Short mmCIF file of C-alpha atoms in Angstrom, two decimals:
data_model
loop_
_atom_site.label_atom_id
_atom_site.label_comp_id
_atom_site.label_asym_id
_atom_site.label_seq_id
_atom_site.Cartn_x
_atom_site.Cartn_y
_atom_site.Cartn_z
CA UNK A 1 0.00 0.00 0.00
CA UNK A 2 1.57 3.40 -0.93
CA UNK A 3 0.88 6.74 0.91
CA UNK A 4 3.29 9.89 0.38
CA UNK A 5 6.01 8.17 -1.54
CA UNK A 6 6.18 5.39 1.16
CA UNK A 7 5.08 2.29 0.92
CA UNK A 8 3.49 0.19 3.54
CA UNK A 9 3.95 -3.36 4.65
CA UNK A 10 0.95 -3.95 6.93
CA UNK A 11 1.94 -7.49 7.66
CA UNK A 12 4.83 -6.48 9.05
CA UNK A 13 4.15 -2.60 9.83
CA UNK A 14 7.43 -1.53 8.38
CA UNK A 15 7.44 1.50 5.60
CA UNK A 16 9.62 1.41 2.88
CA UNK A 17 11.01 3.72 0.30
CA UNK A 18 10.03 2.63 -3.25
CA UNK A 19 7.97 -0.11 -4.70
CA UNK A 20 10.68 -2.46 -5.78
CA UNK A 21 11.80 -2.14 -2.28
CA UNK A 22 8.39 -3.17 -1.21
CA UNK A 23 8.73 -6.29 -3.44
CA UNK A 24 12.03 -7.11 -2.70
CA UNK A 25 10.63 -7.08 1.08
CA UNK A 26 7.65 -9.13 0.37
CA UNK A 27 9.63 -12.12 -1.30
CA UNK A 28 11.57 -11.91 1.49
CA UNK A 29 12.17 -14.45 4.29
CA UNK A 30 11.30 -12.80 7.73
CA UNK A 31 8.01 -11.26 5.56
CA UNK A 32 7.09 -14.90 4.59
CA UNK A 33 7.47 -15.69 8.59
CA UNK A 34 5.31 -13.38 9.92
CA UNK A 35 2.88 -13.59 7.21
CA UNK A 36 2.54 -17.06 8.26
CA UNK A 37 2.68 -16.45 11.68
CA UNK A 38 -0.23 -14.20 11.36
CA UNK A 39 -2.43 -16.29 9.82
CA UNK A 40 -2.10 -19.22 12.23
CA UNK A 41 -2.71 -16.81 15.22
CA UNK A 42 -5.76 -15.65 13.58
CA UNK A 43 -7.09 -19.46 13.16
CA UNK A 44 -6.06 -19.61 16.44
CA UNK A 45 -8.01 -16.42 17.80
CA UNK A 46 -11.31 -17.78 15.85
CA UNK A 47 -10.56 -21.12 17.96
CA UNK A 48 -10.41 -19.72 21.32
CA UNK A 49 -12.41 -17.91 23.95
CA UNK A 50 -10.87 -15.24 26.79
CA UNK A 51 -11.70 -16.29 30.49
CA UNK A 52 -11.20 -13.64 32.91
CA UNK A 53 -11.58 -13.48 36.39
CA UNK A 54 -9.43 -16.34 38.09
CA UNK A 55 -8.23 -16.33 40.95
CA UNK A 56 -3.93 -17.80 41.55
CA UNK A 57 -4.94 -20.94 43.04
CA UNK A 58 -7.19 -21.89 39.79
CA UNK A 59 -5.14 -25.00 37.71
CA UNK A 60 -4.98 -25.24 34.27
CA UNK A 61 -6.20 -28.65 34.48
CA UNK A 62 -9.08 -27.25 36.40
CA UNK A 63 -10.18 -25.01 33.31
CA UNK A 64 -9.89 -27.59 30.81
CA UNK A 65 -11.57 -30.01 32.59
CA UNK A 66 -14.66 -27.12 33.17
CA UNK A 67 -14.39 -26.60 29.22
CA UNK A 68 -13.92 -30.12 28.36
CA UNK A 69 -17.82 -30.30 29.03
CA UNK A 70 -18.72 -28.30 25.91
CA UNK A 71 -16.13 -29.41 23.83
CA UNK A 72 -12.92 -30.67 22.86
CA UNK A 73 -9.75 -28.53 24.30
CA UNK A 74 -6.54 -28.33 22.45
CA UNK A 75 -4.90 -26.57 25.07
CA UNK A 76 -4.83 -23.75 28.03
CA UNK A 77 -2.81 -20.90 28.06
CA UNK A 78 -3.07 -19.21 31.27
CA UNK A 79 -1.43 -16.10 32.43
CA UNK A 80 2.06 -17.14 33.79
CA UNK A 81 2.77 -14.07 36.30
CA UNK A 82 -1.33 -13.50 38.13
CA UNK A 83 -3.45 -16.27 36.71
CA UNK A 84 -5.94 -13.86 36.20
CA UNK A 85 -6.61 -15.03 32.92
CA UNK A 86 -6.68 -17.88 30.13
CA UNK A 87 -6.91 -18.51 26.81
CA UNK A 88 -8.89 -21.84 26.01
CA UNK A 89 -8.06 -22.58 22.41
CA UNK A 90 -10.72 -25.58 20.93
CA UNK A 91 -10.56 -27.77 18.30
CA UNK A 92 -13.24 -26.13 15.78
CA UNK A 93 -15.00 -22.76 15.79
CA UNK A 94 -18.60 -24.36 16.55
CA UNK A 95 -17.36 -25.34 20.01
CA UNK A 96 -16.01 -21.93 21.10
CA UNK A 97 -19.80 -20.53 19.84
CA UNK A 98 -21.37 -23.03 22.03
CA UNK A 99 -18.67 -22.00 25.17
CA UNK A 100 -20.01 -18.53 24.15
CA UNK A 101 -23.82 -19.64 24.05
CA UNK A 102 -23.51 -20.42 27.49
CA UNK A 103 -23.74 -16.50 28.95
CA UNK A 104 -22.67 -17.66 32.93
CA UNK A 105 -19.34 -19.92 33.55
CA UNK A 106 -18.51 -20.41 36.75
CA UNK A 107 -15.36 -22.86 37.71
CA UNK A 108 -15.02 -23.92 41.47
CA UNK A 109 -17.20 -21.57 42.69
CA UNK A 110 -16.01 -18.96 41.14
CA UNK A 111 -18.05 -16.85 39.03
CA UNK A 112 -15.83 -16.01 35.10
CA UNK A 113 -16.00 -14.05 32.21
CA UNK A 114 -15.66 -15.78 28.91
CA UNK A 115 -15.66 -14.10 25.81
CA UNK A 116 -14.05 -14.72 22.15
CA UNK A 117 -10.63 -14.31 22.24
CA UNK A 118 -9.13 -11.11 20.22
CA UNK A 119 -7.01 -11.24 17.40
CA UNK A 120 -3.72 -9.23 17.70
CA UNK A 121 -0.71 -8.64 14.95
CA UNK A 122 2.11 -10.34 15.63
CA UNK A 123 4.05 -7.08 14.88
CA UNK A 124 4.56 -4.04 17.52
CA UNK A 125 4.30 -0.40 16.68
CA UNK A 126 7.44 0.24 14.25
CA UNK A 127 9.58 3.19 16.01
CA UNK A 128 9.24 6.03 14.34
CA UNK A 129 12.56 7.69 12.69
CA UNK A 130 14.36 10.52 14.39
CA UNK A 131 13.44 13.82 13.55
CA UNK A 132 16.96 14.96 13.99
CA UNK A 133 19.11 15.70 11.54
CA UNK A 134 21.19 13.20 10.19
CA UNK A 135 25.02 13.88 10.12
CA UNK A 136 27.89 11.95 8.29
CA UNK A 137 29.03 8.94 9.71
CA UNK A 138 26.17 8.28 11.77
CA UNK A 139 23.04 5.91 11.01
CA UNK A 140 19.50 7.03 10.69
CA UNK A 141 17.11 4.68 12.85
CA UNK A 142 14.41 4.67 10.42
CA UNK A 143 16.66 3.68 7.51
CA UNK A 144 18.64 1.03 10.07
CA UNK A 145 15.15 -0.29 10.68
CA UNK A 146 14.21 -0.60 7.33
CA UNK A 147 17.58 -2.20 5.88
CA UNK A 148 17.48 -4.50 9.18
CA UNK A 149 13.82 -5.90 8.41
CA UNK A 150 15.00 -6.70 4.88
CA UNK A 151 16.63 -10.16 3.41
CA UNK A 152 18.40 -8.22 0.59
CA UNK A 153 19.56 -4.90 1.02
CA UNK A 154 20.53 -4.69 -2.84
CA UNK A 155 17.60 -2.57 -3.46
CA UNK A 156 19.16 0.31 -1.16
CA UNK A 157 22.71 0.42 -2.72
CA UNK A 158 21.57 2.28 -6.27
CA UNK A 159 20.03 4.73 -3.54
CA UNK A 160 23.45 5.21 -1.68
CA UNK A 161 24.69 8.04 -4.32
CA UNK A 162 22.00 10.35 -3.27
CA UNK A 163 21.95 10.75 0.33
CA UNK A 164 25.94 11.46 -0.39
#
């Protein structure tokens, strides 16, 4: 996607300068990665439900065995530092709508909030570029950044003569 004589990889949220750069990119192995990446989380994300609300002493085996009674689980993710949380991923879609059916969950004793898990990129907010000015001998971020997210930095060299 171009936009002000950049072009966009929103796979990978990384700008780059031209549009053979863009292809060069796309062809590219780390761009193939998190392509693929990004379409198994969202599989994932469609297979899965949230469930807030736990409490530390709640097991993982205690979730999927509460879950197991709607459907088959595939696994339990739960969160590692509070257990507040877990992500119960299923084995098809039609069992996390009949989780989600169900509008009350509660798992020993404890009342929880289930809802469909969100999708999220696998890719963080790209830094932006420093506004400073660049002088000789030292790198510009947003160009390191760009040249570091690519396989082949060829494209870049026939551009060398003009920031000289």
């Amino acid at each position: 996607m171009a936009s002000s004589n950049k072009f966009l990889c929103d796979v990978c949220n990384l700008s780059l300068i031209s549009e053979k750069a863009m292809e060069e990119h796309l062809k590219g192995k780390k761009h193939q990665k998190v392509e693929e990446v990004t379409k198994m989380r969202q599989i994932q994300a469609k297979k899965s439900i949230f469930v807030g609300n736990l409490v530390k002493s709640m097991s993982e085996i205690e979730i999927t065995d509460y879950f197991m009674k709607v459907g088959s689980v595939e696994r339990v993710i739960l969160d590692k530092e509070k257990h507040r949380y877990a992500i119960v991923e299923f084995q098809s879609e039609e069992v996390v709508e009949q989780a989600l059916a169900t509008k009350k969950h509660t798992i020993g004793g404890r009342k929880v909030n289930v809802k469909q898990r969100e999708w999220k990129p696998v890719m963080g907010k790209q830094k932006q570029p420093s506004k400073k000015k660049n002088t000789r001998g030292q790198v510009d971020e947003g160009v390191f950044e760009s040249l570091v997210a690519l396989d082949n930095v060829s494209v870049y060299l026939d551009l060398s003569t003009l920031s000289n």
